[in-house]
């Protein structure tokens, strides 16, 4: 199996006035292509910090991150931007949709950076909205959609440029339990259909029963990793 994420001795500290907060204290982790992995751990344990660094949105204090067998150089912002646009998809707790754009317009946003024509962009966006079950909601604005539907628009937007890795920080936190489960099953389906690697954080123990592997952070330390083919480096 191909290793897609390799994190070695990752440390992250935040300076808060005179106080130094050790958010990550030497995390080692490797995730294989095609895995569906949840990060859990109590509030403040470092889940968002770890996801942000793996997503190249924040840089570590020390340690190394390799994605797709490539060591990430956190200094080159332009290169990172390009890398993110080509290889990574993100979904967020608050959906982060543009409120004045329709579902279709929100989903085609990442494609504006490609050479596709407008017609191709809209076709591709409509196809993926259909895949997430929103074929009849293309022209709805976010506030005309339920929370679960909004998050599915966000999933479509994250996946429209066919990334290899989907990162999601508490994607179900603002959803009722039914929509949360629907979202998990949708992500699982995408994972199984296309080999998309999914790494997400969640508090919700009920959802974690659907996951291949759960890793637990405790106060910035990776405590355990359970599942079928786990590996803590
Ligand atoms: N920008 C920042 N500046 C200072 N401290 C920060 C910053 N971001 C995170 N921290 C601290 O780092 C620790 C880890 O925070 P993080 O957001 O990663 O936790 P989390 O596991 O995602 O929590 P939650 O479940 O509440 O989202 C916390 O103690 C937090 O206060
Ligand atoms: Mg968090």
mmCIF file of C-alpha atoms and ligand atoms in Angstrom:
data_model
loop_
_atom_site.group_PDB
_atom_site.id
_atom_site.type_symbol
_atom_site.label_atom_id
_atom_site.label_comp_id
_atom_site.label_asym_id
_atom_site.label_seq_id
_atom_site.Cartn_x
_atom_site.Cartn_y
_atom_site.Cartn_z
ATOM 1 C CA UNK A 1 0.000 0.000 0.000
ATOM 2 C CA UNK A 2 1.130 3.539 -0.711
ATOM 3 C CA UNK A 3 1.751 5.896 2.179
ATOM 4 C CA UNK A 4 -0.075 9.128 1.577
ATOM 5 C CA UNK A 5 0.517 10.979 4.843
ATOM 6 C CA UNK A 6 3.676 10.589 6.902
ATOM 7 C CA UNK A 7 4.044 12.802 9.955
ATOM 8 C CA UNK A 8 7.276 12.561 11.963
ATOM 9 C CA UNK A 9 7.921 13.963 15.439
ATOM 10 C CA UNK A 10 5.550 16.854 14.903
ATOM 11 C CA UNK A 11 5.570 19.620 17.480
ATOM 12 C CA UNK A 12 3.472 22.752 17.517
ATOM 13 C CA UNK A 13 3.621 25.456 20.146
ATOM 14 C CA UNK A 14 1.605 28.644 20.322
ATOM 15 C CA UNK A 15 2.827 31.693 22.155
ATOM 16 C CA UNK A 16 0.000 33.310 24.116
ATOM 17 C CA UNK A 17 1.510 36.320 25.859
ATOM 18 C CA UNK A 18 3.996 34.838 28.323
ATOM 19 C CA UNK A 19 2.463 31.402 28.114
ATOM 20 C CA UNK A 20 3.685 28.729 25.686
ATOM 21 C CA UNK A 21 0.991 26.267 24.703
ATOM 22 C CA UNK A 22 2.221 22.869 23.515
ATOM 23 C CA UNK A 23 -0.573 21.860 21.170
ATOM 24 C CA UNK A 24 1.269 18.904 19.580
ATOM 25 C CA UNK A 25 4.035 17.073 21.402
ATOM 26 C CA UNK A 26 5.839 14.765 19.003
ATOM 27 C CA UNK A 27 3.132 13.196 16.863
ATOM 28 C CA UNK A 28 4.080 10.320 14.533
ATOM 29 C CA UNK A 29 1.472 9.036 12.142
ATOM 30 C CA UNK A 30 1.227 7.367 8.797
ATOM 31 C CA UNK A 31 -1.881 7.004 6.684
ATOM 32 C CA UNK A 32 -2.139 4.850 3.586
ATOM 33 C CA UNK A 33 -3.846 5.715 0.348
ATOM 34 C CA UNK A 34 -7.528 4.791 0.437
ATOM 35 C CA UNK A 35 -7.878 4.803 4.223
ATOM 36 C CA UNK A 36 -10.875 6.350 5.987
ATOM 37 C CA UNK A 37 -9.570 7.661 9.298
ATOM 38 C CA UNK A 38 -11.109 9.597 12.178
ATOM 39 C CA UNK A 39 -9.212 11.670 14.724
ATOM 40 C CA UNK A 40 -10.926 11.927 18.057
ATOM 41 C CA UNK A 41 -9.990 13.418 21.385
ATOM 42 C CA UNK A 42 -11.435 15.915 23.807
ATOM 43 C CA UNK A 43 -11.655 19.658 23.161
ATOM 44 C CA UNK A 44 -8.188 21.206 23.088
ATOM 45 C CA UNK A 45 -6.378 17.917 22.453
ATOM 46 C CA UNK A 46 -4.878 19.210 19.183
ATOM 47 C CA UNK A 47 -7.156 17.785 16.467
ATOM 48 C CA UNK A 48 -7.581 21.018 14.496
ATOM 49 C CA UNK A 49 -3.908 21.869 14.904
ATOM 50 C CA UNK A 50 -2.902 18.493 13.446
ATOM 51 C CA UNK A 51 -5.405 18.718 10.582
ATOM 52 C CA UNK A 52 -4.339 22.277 9.748
ATOM 53 C CA UNK A 53 -0.686 21.245 9.554
ATOM 54 C CA UNK A 54 -1.414 18.140 7.472
ATOM 55 C CA UNK A 55 -3.537 20.385 5.222
ATOM 56 C CA UNK A 56 -0.545 22.772 4.894
ATOM 57 C CA UNK A 57 -2.674 25.610 6.274
ATOM 58 C CA UNK A 58 -0.396 26.036 9.279
ATOM 59 C CA UNK A 59 3.289 25.221 9.761
ATOM 60 C CA UNK A 60 4.777 23.014 12.454
ATOM 61 C CA UNK A 61 7.202 24.338 15.069
ATOM 62 C CA UNK A 62 9.359 21.281 14.338
ATOM 63 C CA UNK A 63 9.040 17.908 12.695
ATOM 64 C CA UNK A 64 8.280 16.794 9.191
ATOM 65 C CA UNK A 65 5.176 16.298 7.080
ATOM 66 C CA UNK A 66 5.324 14.226 3.894
ATOM 67 C CA UNK A 67 2.318 14.129 1.613
ATOM 68 C CA UNK A 68 2.365 11.910 -1.477
ATOM 69 C CA UNK A 69 6.004 11.076 -0.640
ATOM 70 C CA UNK A 70 6.945 14.702 -0.879
ATOM 71 C CA UNK A 71 8.352 16.631 2.043
ATOM 72 C CA UNK A 72 6.302 19.789 2.561
ATOM 73 C CA UNK A 73 8.240 23.035 2.483
ATOM 74 C CA UNK A 74 6.104 25.295 4.653
ATOM 75 C CA UNK A 75 8.040 28.389 3.575
ATOM 76 C CA UNK A 76 6.946 28.558 -0.041
ATOM 77 C CA UNK A 77 3.390 29.939 0.133
ATOM 78 C CA UNK A 78 2.809 30.067 -3.606
ATOM 79 C CA UNK A 79 3.845 26.451 -4.073
ATOM 80 C CA UNK A 80 1.681 25.427 -1.114
ATOM 81 C CA UNK A 81 -1.339 27.171 -2.620
ATOM 82 C CA UNK A 82 -0.875 25.302 -5.889
ATOM 83 C CA UNK A 83 -0.327 22.016 -4.064
ATOM 84 C CA UNK A 84 -3.521 22.471 -2.039
ATOM 85 C CA UNK A 85 -5.587 23.349 -5.094
ATOM 86 C CA UNK A 86 -4.409 20.267 -6.994
ATOM 87 C CA UNK A 87 -4.189 17.616 -4.316
ATOM 88 C CA UNK A 88 -6.334 18.469 -1.302
ATOM 89 C CA UNK A 89 -10.017 18.973 -0.573
ATOM 90 C CA UNK A 90 -11.292 20.609 2.619
ATOM 91 C CA UNK A 91 -14.624 20.662 4.389
ATOM 92 C CA UNK A 92 -15.302 22.666 7.515
ATOM 93 C CA UNK A 93 -17.606 22.623 10.506
ATOM 94 C CA UNK A 94 -19.422 25.773 9.336
ATOM 95 C CA UNK A 95 -19.701 24.697 5.692
ATOM 96 C CA UNK A 96 -17.948 27.947 4.545
ATOM 97 C CA UNK A 97 -20.211 28.403 1.524
ATOM 98 C CA UNK A 98 -20.518 31.758 -0.201
ATOM 99 C CA UNK A 99 -24.040 32.911 0.780
ATOM 100 C CA UNK A 100 -24.731 34.926 -2.387
ATOM 101 C CA UNK A 101 -23.837 32.089 -4.766
ATOM 102 C CA UNK A 102 -26.044 29.155 -5.743
ATOM 103 C CA UNK A 103 -25.022 25.562 -4.977
ATOM 104 C CA UNK A 104 -23.753 25.190 -8.547
ATOM 105 C CA UNK A 105 -21.751 28.431 -8.398
ATOM 106 C CA UNK A 106 -20.231 27.494 -5.025
ATOM 107 C CA UNK A 107 -19.161 24.086 -6.325
ATOM 108 C CA UNK A 108 -17.506 25.449 -9.472
ATOM 109 C CA UNK A 109 -15.314 27.918 -7.527
ATOM 110 C CA UNK A 110 -12.204 25.665 -7.344
ATOM 111 C CA UNK A 111 -12.472 25.035 -11.100
ATOM 112 C CA UNK A 112 -11.959 28.740 -11.831
ATOM 113 C CA UNK A 113 -8.257 28.023 -11.318
ATOM 114 C CA UNK A 114 -8.230 25.432 -14.125
ATOM 115 C CA UNK A 115 -8.305 25.729 -17.912
ATOM 116 C CA UNK A 116 -11.835 24.349 -18.216
ATOM 117 C CA UNK A 117 -14.400 26.412 -20.123
ATOM 118 C CA UNK A 118 -17.430 27.750 -18.273
ATOM 119 C CA UNK A 119 -19.619 25.104 -19.895
ATOM 120 C CA UNK A 120 -17.257 22.331 -18.764
ATOM 121 C CA UNK A 121 -17.056 23.788 -15.266
ATOM 122 C CA UNK A 122 -20.805 23.912 -14.866
ATOM 123 C CA UNK A 123 -21.257 20.401 -16.287
ATOM 124 C CA UNK A 124 -18.667 18.965 -13.920
ATOM 125 C CA UNK A 125 -20.192 20.819 -10.955
ATOM 126 C CA UNK A 126 -23.711 19.646 -11.796
ATOM 127 C CA UNK A 127 -22.458 16.051 -12.082
ATOM 128 C CA UNK A 128 -20.885 16.069 -8.652
ATOM 129 C CA UNK A 129 -23.912 17.764 -7.089
ATOM 130 C CA UNK A 130 -25.960 14.948 -8.569
ATOM 131 C CA UNK A 131 -23.586 12.425 -6.957
ATOM 132 C CA UNK A 132 -24.121 13.949 -3.519
ATOM 133 C CA UNK A 133 -27.887 13.788 -4.011
ATOM 134 C CA UNK A 134 -28.588 17.439 -4.855
ATOM 135 C CA UNK A 135 -29.532 17.258 -8.548
ATOM 136 C CA UNK A 136 -32.714 19.183 -7.787
ATOM 137 C CA UNK A 137 -31.038 21.910 -5.720
ATOM 138 C CA UNK A 138 -28.502 23.334 -8.205
ATOM 139 C CA UNK A 139 -29.847 26.877 -8.130
ATOM 140 C CA UNK A 140 -30.638 27.114 -4.424
ATOM 141 C CA UNK A 141 -28.635 29.534 -2.289
ATOM 142 C CA UNK A 142 -27.114 28.143 0.951
ATOM 143 C CA UNK A 143 -29.829 29.631 3.177
ATOM 144 C CA UNK A 144 -32.492 27.887 1.091
ATOM 145 C CA UNK A 145 -30.882 24.543 1.959
ATOM 146 C CA UNK A 146 -30.892 22.473 5.152
ATOM 147 C CA UNK A 147 -27.655 22.118 7.130
ATOM 148 C CA UNK A 148 -27.132 18.593 5.808
ATOM 149 C CA UNK A 149 -27.679 19.787 2.231
ATOM 150 C CA UNK A 150 -25.276 22.706 2.727
ATOM 151 C CA UNK A 151 -22.597 20.342 3.957
ATOM 152 C CA UNK A 152 -23.184 18.135 0.913
ATOM 153 C CA UNK A 153 -22.637 21.200 -1.309
ATOM 154 C CA UNK A 154 -19.374 21.719 0.585
ATOM 155 C CA UNK A 155 -18.415 18.071 -0.053
ATOM 156 C CA UNK A 156 -19.150 18.535 -3.770
ATOM 157 C CA UNK A 157 -17.010 21.690 -3.816
ATOM 158 C CA UNK A 158 -14.166 19.884 -2.020
ATOM 159 C CA UNK A 159 -14.260 16.986 -4.482
ATOM 160 C CA UNK A 160 -14.961 18.742 -7.795
ATOM 161 C CA UNK A 161 -11.268 19.055 -8.613
ATOM 162 C CA UNK A 162 -10.707 15.333 -7.857
ATOM 163 C CA UNK A 163 -8.272 15.646 -4.938
ATOM 164 C CA UNK A 164 -6.572 12.497 -3.604
ATOM 165 C CA UNK A 165 -7.010 13.519 0.024
ATOM 166 C CA UNK A 166 -10.050 14.974 1.780
ATOM 167 C CA UNK A 167 -9.504 16.692 5.133
ATOM 168 C CA UNK A 168 -12.443 17.615 7.306
ATOM 169 C CA UNK A 169 -12.405 19.283 10.722
ATOM 170 C CA UNK A 170 -15.563 18.319 12.649
ATOM 171 C CA UNK A 171 -17.669 18.173 9.478
ATOM 172 C CA UNK A 172 -20.696 16.878 11.368
ATOM 173 C CA UNK A 173 -20.555 19.194 14.393
ATOM 174 C CA UNK A 174 -23.368 21.434 13.138
ATOM 175 C CA UNK A 175 -25.581 18.655 11.846
ATOM 176 C CA UNK A 176 -28.390 16.736 13.536
ATOM 177 C CA UNK A 177 -27.621 13.057 14.126
ATOM 178 C CA UNK A 178 -29.482 11.869 11.017
ATOM 179 C CA UNK A 179 -27.692 14.320 8.691
ATOM 180 C CA UNK A 180 -24.388 13.547 10.411
ATOM 181 C CA UNK A 181 -24.796 9.849 9.683
ATOM 182 C CA UNK A 182 -25.869 10.581 6.083
ATOM 183 C CA UNK A 183 -22.745 12.688 5.610
ATOM 184 C CA UNK A 184 -20.504 9.915 6.988
ATOM 185 C CA UNK A 185 -22.109 7.369 4.686
ATOM 186 C CA UNK A 186 -21.645 9.730 1.726
ATOM 187 C CA UNK A 187 -17.947 10.197 2.517
ATOM 188 C CA UNK A 188 -17.557 6.437 2.981
ATOM 189 C CA UNK A 189 -19.197 5.872 -0.407
ATOM 190 C CA UNK A 190 -16.797 8.352 -2.067
ATOM 191 C CA UNK A 191 -13.912 6.620 -0.298
ATOM 192 C CA UNK A 192 -14.977 3.188 -1.528
ATOM 193 C CA UNK A 193 -15.938 4.255 -5.047
ATOM 194 C CA UNK A 194 -12.817 6.230 -5.930
ATOM 195 C CA UNK A 195 -10.172 5.326 -3.354
ATOM 196 C CA UNK A 196 -10.331 8.856 -1.953
ATOM 197 C CA UNK A 197 -8.365 9.032 1.314
ATOM 198 C CA UNK A 198 -10.395 10.715 4.059
ATOM 199 C CA UNK A 199 -9.063 12.134 7.331
ATOM 200 C CA UNK A 200 -11.535 13.891 9.590
ATOM 201 C CA UNK A 201 -12.002 14.857 13.209
ATOM 202 C CA UNK A 202 -15.079 14.115 15.250
ATOM 203 C CA UNK A 203 -16.242 13.909 18.842
ATOM 204 C CA UNK A 204 -19.198 11.751 17.993
ATOM 205 C CA UNK A 205 -18.668 8.179 19.206
ATOM 206 C CA UNK A 206 -21.748 6.943 17.310
ATOM 207 C CA UNK A 207 -20.227 7.952 13.969
ATOM 208 C CA UNK A 208 -16.908 6.366 14.757
ATOM 209 C CA UNK A 209 -18.421 2.878 14.479
ATOM 210 C CA UNK A 210 -18.522 3.405 10.686
ATOM 211 C CA UNK A 211 -14.819 4.170 10.430
ATOM 212 C CA UNK A 212 -11.910 1.878 9.434
ATOM 213 C CA UNK A 213 -9.571 3.363 11.956
ATOM 214 C CA UNK A 214 -9.751 5.903 14.763
ATOM 215 C CA UNK A 215 -6.754 7.688 16.187
ATOM 216 C CA UNK A 216 -7.020 9.432 19.531
ATOM 217 C CA UNK A 217 -5.183 12.568 20.557
ATOM 218 C CA UNK A 218 -4.757 13.303 24.223
ATOM 219 C CA UNK A 219 -3.199 16.610 25.192
ATOM 220 C CA UNK A 220 -1.107 16.824 22.019
ATOM 221 C CA UNK A 221 0.006 13.191 22.139
ATOM 222 C CA UNK A 222 -1.274 10.442 19.889
ATOM 223 C CA UNK A 223 -2.645 7.937 22.332
ATOM 224 C CA UNK A 224 -4.018 5.061 20.363
ATOM 225 C CA UNK A 225 -4.889 3.944 16.922
ATOM 226 C CA UNK A 226 -7.528 1.283 16.452
ATOM 227 C CA UNK A 227 -8.764 -0.375 13.342
ATOM 228 C CA UNK A 228 -8.192 -2.983 10.709
ATOM 229 C CA UNK A 229 -4.838 -1.923 9.305
ATOM 230 C CA UNK A 230 -3.483 0.621 11.667
ATOM 231 C CA UNK A 231 0.083 1.703 12.012
ATOM 232 C CA UNK A 232 1.500 4.263 14.395
ATOM 233 C CA UNK A 233 5.032 4.987 13.282
HETATM 234 N N1 LIG B 1 -3.862 30.140 17.244
HETATM 235 C C1 LIG B 1 -3.700 29.698 18.484
HETATM 236 N N2 LIG B 1 -3.101 30.464 19.421
HETATM 237 C C2 LIG B 1 -2.908 30.016 20.678
HETATM 238 N N3 LIG B 1 -3.296 28.792 21.113
HETATM 239 C C3 LIG B 1 -3.905 27.991 20.219
HETATM 240 C C4 LIG B 1 -4.151 28.386 18.862
HETATM 241 N N4 LIG B 1 -4.763 27.380 18.225
HETATM 242 C C5 LIG B 1 -4.910 26.383 19.130
HETATM 243 N N5 LIG B 1 -4.396 26.741 20.322
HETATM 244 C C6 LIG B 1 -4.338 25.892 21.540
HETATM 245 O O1 LIG B 1 -3.789 24.653 21.173
HETATM 246 C C7 LIG B 1 -4.492 23.568 21.815
HETATM 247 C C8 LIG B 1 -5.065 22.627 20.761
HETATM 248 O O2 LIG B 1 -6.119 23.299 20.067
HETATM 249 P P1 LIG B 1 -6.960 22.637 18.883
HETATM 250 O O3 LIG B 1 -7.801 23.691 18.302
HETATM 251 O O4 LIG B 1 -6.029 21.911 17.980
HETATM 252 O O5 LIG B 1 -7.845 21.571 19.698
HETATM 253 P P2 LIG B 1 -9.051 20.656 19.177
HETATM 254 O O6 LIG B 1 -8.734 19.260 19.587
HETATM 255 O O7 LIG B 1 -9.304 20.911 17.739
HETATM 256 O O8 LIG B 1 -10.290 21.169 20.048
HETATM 257 P P3 LIG B 1 -11.870 21.242 19.682
HETATM 258 O O9 LIG B 1 -12.388 19.836 19.845
HETATM 259 O O10 LIG B 1 -12.421 22.143 20.739
HETATM 260 O O11 LIG B 1 -12.010 21.776 18.304
HETATM 261 C C9 LIG B 1 -5.535 24.239 22.706
HETATM 262 O O12 LIG B 1 -5.013 24.301 23.997
HETATM 263 C C10 LIG B 1 -5.707 25.601 22.101
HETATM 264 O O13 LIG B 1 -6.082 26.525 23.082
HETATM 265 MG MG1 LIG B 2 -10.932 21.679 16.695
#
